mmCIF file of C-alpha atoms in Angstrom:
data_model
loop_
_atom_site.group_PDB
_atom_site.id
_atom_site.type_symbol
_atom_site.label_atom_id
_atom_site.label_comp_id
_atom_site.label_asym_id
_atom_site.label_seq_id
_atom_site.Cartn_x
_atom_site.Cartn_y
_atom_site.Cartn_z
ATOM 1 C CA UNK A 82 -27.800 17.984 -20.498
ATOM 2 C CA UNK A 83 -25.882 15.139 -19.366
ATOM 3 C CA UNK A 84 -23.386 16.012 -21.267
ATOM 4 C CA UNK A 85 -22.408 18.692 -20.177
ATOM 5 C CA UNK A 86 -18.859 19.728 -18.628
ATOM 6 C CA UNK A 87 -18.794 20.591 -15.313
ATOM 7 C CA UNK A 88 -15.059 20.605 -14.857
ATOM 8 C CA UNK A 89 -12.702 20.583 -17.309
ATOM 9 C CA UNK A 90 -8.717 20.796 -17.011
ATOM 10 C CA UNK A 91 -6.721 21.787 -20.294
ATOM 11 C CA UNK A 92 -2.805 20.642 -20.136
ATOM 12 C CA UNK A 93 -2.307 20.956 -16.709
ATOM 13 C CA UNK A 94 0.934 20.961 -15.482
ATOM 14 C CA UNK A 95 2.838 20.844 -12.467
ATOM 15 C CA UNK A 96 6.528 20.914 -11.819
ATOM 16 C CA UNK A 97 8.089 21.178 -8.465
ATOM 17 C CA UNK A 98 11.863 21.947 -9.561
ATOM 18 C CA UNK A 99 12.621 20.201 -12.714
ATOM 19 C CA UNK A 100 10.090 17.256 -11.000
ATOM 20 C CA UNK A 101 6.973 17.356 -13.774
ATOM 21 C CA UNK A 102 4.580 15.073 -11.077
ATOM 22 C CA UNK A 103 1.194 16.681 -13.709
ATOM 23 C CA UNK A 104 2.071 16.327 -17.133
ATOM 24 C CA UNK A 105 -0.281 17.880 -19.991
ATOM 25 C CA UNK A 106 -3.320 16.285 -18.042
ATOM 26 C CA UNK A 107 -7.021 16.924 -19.754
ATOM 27 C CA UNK A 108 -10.066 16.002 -17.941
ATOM 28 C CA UNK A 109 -13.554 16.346 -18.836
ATOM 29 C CA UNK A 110 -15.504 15.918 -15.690
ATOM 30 C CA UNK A 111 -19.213 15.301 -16.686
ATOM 31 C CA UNK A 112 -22.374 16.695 -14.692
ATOM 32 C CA UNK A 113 -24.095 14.051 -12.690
ATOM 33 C CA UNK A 114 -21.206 11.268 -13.359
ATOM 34 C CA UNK A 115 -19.469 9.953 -10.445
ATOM 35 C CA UNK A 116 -15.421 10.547 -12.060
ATOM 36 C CA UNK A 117 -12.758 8.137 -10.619
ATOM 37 C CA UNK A 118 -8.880 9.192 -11.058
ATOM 38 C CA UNK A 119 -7.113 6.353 -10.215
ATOM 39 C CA UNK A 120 -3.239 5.297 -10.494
ATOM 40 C CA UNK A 121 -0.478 3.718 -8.796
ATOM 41 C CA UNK A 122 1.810 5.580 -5.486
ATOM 42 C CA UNK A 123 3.224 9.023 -7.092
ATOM 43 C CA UNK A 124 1.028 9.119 -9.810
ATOM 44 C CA UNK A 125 -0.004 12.430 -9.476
ATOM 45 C CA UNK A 126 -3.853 11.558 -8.458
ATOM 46 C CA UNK A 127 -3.147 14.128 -4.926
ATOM 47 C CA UNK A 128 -1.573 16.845 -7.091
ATOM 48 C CA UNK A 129 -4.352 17.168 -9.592
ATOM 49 C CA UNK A 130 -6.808 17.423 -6.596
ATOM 50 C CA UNK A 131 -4.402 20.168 -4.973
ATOM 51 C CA UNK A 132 -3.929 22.244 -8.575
ATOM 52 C CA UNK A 133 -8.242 22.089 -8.651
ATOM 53 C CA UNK A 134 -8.729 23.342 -5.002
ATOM 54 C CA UNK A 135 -5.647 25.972 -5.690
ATOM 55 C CA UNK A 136 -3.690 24.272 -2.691
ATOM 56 C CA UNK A 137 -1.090 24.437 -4.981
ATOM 57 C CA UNK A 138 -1.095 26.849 -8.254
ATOM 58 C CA UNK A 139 -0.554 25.202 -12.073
ATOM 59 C CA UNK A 140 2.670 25.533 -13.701
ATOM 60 C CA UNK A 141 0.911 25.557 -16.727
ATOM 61 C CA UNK A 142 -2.277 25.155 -18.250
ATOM 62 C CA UNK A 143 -6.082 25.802 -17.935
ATOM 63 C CA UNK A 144 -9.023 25.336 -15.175
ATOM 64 C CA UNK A 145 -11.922 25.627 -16.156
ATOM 65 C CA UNK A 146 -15.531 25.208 -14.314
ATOM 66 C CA UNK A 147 -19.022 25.655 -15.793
ATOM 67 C CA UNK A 148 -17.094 27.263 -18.862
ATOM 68 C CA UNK A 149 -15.500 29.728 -16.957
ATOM 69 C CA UNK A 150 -11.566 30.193 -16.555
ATOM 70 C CA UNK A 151 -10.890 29.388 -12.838
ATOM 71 C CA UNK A 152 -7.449 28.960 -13.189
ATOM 72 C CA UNK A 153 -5.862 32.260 -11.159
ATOM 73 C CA UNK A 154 -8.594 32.285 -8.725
ATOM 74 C CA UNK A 155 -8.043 31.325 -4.394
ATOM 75 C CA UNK A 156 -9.005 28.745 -2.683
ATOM 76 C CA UNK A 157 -12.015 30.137 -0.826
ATOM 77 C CA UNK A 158 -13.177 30.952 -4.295
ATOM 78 C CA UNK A 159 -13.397 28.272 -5.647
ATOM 79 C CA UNK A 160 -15.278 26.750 -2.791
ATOM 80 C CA UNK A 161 -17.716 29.392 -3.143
ATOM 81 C CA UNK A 162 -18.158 28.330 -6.938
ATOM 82 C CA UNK A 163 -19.523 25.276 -5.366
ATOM 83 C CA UNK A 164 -16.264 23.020 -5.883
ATOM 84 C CA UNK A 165 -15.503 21.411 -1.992
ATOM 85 C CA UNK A 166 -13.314 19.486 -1.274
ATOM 86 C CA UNK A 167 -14.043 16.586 1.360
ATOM 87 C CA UNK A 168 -11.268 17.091 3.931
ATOM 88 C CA UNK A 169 -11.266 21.038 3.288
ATOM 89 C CA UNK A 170 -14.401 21.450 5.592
ATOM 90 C CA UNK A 171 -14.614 18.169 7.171
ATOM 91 C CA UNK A 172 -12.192 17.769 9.831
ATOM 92 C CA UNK A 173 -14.752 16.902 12.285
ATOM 93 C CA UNK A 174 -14.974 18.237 15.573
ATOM 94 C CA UNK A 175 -14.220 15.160 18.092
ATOM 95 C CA UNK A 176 -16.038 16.397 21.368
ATOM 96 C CA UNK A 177 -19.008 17.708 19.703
ATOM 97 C CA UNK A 178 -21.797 15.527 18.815
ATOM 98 C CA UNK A 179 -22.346 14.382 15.549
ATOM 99 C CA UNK A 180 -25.307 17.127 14.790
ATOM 100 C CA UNK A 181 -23.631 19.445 16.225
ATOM 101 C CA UNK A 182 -20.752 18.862 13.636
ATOM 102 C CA UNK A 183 -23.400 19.050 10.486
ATOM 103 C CA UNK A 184 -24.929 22.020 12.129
ATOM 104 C CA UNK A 185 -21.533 23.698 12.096
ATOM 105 C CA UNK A 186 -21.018 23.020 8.228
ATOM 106 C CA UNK A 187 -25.109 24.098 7.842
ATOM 107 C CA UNK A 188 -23.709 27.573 9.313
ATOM 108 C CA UNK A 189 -20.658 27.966 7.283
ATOM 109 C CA UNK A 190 -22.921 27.206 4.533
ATOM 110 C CA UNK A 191 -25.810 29.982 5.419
ATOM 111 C CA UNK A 192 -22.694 32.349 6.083
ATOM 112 C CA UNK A 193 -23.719 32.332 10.012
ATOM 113 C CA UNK A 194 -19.755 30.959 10.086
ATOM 114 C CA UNK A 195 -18.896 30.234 13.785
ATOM 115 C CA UNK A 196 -21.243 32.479 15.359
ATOM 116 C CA UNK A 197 -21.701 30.328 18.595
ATOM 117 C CA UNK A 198 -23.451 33.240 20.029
ATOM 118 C CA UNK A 199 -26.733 33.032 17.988
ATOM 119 C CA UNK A 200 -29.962 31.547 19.787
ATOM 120 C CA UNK A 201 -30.129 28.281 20.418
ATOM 121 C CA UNK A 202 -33.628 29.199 18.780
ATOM 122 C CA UNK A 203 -32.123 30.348 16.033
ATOM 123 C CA UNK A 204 -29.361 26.982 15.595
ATOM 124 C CA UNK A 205 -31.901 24.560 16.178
ATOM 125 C CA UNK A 206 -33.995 25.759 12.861
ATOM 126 C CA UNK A 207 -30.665 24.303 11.362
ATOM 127 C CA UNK A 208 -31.709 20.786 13.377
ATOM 128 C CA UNK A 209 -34.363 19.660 10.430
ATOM 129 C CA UNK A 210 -31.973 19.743 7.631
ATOM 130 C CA UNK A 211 -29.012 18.416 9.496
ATOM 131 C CA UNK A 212 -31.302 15.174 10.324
ATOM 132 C CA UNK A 213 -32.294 15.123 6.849
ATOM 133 C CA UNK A 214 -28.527 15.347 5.809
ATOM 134 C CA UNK A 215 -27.634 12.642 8.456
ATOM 135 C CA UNK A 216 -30.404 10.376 6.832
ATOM 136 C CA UNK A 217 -28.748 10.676 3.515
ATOM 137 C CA UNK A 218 -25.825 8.919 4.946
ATOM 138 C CA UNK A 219 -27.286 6.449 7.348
ATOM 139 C CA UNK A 220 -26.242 8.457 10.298
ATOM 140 C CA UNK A 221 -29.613 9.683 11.972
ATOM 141 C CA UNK A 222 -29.706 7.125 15.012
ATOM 142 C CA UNK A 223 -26.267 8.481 15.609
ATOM 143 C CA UNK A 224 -26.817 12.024 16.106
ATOM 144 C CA UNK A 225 -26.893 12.509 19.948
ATOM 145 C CA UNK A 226 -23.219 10.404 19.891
ATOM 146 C CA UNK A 227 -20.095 12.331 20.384
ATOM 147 C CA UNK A 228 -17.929 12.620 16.767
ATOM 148 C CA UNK A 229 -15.156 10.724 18.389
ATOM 149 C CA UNK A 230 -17.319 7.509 19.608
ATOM 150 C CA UNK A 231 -17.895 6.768 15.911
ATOM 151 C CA UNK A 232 -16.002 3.968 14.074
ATOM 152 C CA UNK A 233 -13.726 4.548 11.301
ATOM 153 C CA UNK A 234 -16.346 4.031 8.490
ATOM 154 C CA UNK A 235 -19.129 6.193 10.293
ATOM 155 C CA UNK A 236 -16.538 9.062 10.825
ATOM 156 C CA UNK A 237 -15.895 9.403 6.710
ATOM 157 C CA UNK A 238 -19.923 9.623 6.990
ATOM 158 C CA UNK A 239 -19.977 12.090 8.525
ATOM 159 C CA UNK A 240 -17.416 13.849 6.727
ATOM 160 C CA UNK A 241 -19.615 13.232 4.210
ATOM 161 C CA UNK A 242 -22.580 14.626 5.631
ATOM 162 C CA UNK A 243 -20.535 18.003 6.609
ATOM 163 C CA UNK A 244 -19.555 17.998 3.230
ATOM 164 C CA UNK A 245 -22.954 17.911 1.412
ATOM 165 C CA UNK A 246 -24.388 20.734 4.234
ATOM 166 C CA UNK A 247 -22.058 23.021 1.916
ATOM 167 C CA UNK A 248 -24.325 22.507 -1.003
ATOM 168 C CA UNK A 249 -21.612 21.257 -3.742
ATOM 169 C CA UNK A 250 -21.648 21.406 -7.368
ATOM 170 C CA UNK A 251 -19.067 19.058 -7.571
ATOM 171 C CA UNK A 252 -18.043 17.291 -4.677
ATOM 172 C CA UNK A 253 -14.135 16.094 -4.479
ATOM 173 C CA UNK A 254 -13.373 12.747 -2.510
ATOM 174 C CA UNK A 255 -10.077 12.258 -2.009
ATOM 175 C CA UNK A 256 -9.205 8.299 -0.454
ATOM 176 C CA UNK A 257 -12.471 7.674 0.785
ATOM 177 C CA UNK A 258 -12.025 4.621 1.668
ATOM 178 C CA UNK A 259 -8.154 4.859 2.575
ATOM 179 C CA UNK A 260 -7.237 2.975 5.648
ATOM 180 C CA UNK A 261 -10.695 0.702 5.927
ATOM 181 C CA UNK A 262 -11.132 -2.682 6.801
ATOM 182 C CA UNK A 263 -13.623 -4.491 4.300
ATOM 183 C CA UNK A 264 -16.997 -4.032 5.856
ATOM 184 C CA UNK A 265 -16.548 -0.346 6.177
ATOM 185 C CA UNK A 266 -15.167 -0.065 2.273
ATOM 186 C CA UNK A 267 -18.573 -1.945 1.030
ATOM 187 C CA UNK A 268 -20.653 1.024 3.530
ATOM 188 C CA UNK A 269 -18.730 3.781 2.319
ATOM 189 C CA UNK A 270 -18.880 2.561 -1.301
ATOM 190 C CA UNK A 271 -22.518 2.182 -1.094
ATOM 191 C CA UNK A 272 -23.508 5.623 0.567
ATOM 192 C CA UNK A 273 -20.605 7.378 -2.612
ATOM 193 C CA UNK A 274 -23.115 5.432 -5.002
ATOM 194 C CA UNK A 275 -26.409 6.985 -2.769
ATOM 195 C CA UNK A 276 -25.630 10.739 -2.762
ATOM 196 C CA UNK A 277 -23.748 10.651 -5.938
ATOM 197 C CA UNK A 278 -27.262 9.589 -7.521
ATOM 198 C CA UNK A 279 -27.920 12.584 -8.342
ATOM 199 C CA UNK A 280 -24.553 15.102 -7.686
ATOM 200 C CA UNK A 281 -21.304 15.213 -9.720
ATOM 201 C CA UNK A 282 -18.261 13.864 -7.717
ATOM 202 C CA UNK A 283 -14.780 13.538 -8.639
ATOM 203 C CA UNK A 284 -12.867 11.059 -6.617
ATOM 204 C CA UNK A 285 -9.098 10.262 -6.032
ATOM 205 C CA UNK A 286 -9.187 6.431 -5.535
ATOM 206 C CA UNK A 287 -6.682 3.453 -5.183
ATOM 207 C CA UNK A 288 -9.163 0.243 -4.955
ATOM 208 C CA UNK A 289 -10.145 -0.449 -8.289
ATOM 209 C CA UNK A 290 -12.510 -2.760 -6.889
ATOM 210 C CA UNK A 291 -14.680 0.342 -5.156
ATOM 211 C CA UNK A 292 -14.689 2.120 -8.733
ATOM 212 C CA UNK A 293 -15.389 -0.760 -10.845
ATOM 213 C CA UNK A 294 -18.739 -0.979 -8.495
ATOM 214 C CA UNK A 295 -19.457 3.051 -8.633
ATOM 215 C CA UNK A 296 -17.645 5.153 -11.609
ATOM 216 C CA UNK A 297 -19.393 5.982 -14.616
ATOM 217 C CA UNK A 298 -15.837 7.333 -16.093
ATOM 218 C CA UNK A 299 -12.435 6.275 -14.744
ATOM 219 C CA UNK A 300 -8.946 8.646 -15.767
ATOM 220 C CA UNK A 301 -6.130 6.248 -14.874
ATOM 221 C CA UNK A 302 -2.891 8.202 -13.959
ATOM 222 C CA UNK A 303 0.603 7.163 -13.990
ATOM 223 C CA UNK A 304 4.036 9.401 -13.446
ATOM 224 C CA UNK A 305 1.788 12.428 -14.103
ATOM 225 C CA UNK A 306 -0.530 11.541 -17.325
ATOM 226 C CA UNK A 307 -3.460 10.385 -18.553
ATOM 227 C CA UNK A 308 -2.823 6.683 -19.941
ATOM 228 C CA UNK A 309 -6.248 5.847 -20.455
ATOM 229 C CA UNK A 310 -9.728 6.686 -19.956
ATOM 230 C CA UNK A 311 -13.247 5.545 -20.361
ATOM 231 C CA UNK A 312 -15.999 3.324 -18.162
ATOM 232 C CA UNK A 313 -14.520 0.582 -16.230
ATOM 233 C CA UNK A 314 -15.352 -2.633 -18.595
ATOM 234 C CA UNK A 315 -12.220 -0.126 -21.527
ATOM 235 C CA UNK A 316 -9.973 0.887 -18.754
ATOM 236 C CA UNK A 317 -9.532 -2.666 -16.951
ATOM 237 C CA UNK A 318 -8.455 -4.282 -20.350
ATOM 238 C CA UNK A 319 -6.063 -1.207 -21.003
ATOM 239 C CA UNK A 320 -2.513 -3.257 -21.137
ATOM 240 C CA UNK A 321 -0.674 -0.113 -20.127
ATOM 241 C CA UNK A 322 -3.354 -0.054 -17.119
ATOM 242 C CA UNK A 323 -2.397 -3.891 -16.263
ATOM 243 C CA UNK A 324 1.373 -3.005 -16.378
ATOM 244 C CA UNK A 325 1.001 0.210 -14.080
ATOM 245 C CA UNK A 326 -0.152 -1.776 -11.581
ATOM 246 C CA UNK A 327 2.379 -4.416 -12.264
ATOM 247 C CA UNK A 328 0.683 -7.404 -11.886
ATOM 248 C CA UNK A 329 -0.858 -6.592 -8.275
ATOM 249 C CA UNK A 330 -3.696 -4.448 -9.632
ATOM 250 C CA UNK A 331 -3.863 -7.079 -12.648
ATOM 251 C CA UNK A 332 -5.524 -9.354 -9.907
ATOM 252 C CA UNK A 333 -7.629 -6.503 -8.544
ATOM 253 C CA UNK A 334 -9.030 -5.755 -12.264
ATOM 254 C CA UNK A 335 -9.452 -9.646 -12.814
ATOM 255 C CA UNK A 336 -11.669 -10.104 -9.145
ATOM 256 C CA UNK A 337 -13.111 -6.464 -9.346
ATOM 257 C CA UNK A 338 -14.450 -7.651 -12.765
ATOM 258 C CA UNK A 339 -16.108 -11.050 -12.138
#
């Protein structure tokens, strides 16, 4: 069903002493949509993303995932649910090549975790699927290349790539295009809308512009709550959106949208 609720959060809160920075926050997180959460500096976007990976444990409220209540479980369980977070198994390795690095996250994901020891017989059967997961994000002429030689834009590919060798139900982006000049934004964007296709993510995200092009539902965040919700064409005429953003964004929402 495409319908259905993959993730779902049920008045979520967070306080950090006397500092509410999650307030009564309800998401419904729909299979095979690509989910934005978007919202000005110290909205709370980072928090959520830490209370659903158990980084940091809910004040108050419910987690739930595939219709079960996740709420008191670790961190390495919920991974093993299938919820991964990008930069939770991603940190690349810099002086290992770039299919060496997807070959690592294959292993993790087979449970062969860090057993360097094995055959190179036995790692190389890994070899096929790695190419096949560099293809999926434009990366297989870059294999043989050491992780560190990449650009910017090519690295978050690959984090990408690692990412996906983990199998995820729902895959969590958080900034994925922080930090990038324009070229490598439009890339990244582009390969977010390729593997999303046909995957669930949920994404933390401050360029409207890079949602606008690839989110099928946007949650827009500010001190903490949900102020509005819905496809991009509701949320950028939200007036509470436009003031959030105070003005700047207002400009964003206008150019994102024509």
């Amino acid at each position: 069903m495409a319908d259905e609720i993959i993730l779902e959060t049920r008045e979520l809160i967070k306080e950090f002493k006397g500092f509410v920075a999650v307030n009564d926050v309800n998401l419904k997180v729909r299979r095979g949509e690509i989910h934005a959460l978007i919202g000005p500096n110290g909205a709370g976007k980072t928090t959520v993303f830490n209370l659903l990976t158990k980084f940091l444990i809910p004040t108050r409220g419910q987690i739930l995932f595939n219709g079960r209540d996740i709420t008191g479980e670790r961190s390495a369980q919920i991974a093993r649910r299938g919820i991964v977070r990008s930069f939770q198994i991603s940190a690349t390795f810099p002086n290992l090549s770039v299919i060496e690095n997807v070959r690592i996250a294959l292993q993790r994901g087979a449970g062969m975790s860090m057993q360097f020891w094995r055959s190179e017989r036995v790692l190389d059967s890994l070899n096929d699927r790695a190419m096949q997961l560099l293809a999926e994000v434009d990366l297989q002429d870059m294999s043989h290349l050491m992780a560190v030689e990449l650009p910017y834009g090519r690295k978050r590919a690959l984090e990408i790539a690692t990412t996906l060798a983990m199998e995820p139900e729902l895959m969590l982006l958080d900034e994925p295009t922080q930090g990038m000049g324009h070229e490598d934004v439009d890339r990244v964007t582009q390969l977010i809308k390729k593997v999303g296709a046909n995957r669930t993510i949920l994404m933390v995200e401050h360029n409207m512009n890079v949602v606008s092009k690839i989110a099928d539902t946007i949650s827009v965040l500010q001190r903490g709550q949900v102020i509005a919700e819905g496809p991009y064409a509701v949320v950028s005429q939200n007036p509470q959106v436009l003031e959030a953003y105070m003005g700047t964004a207002e400009n964003q929402l206008e150019g994102a949208h024509g």
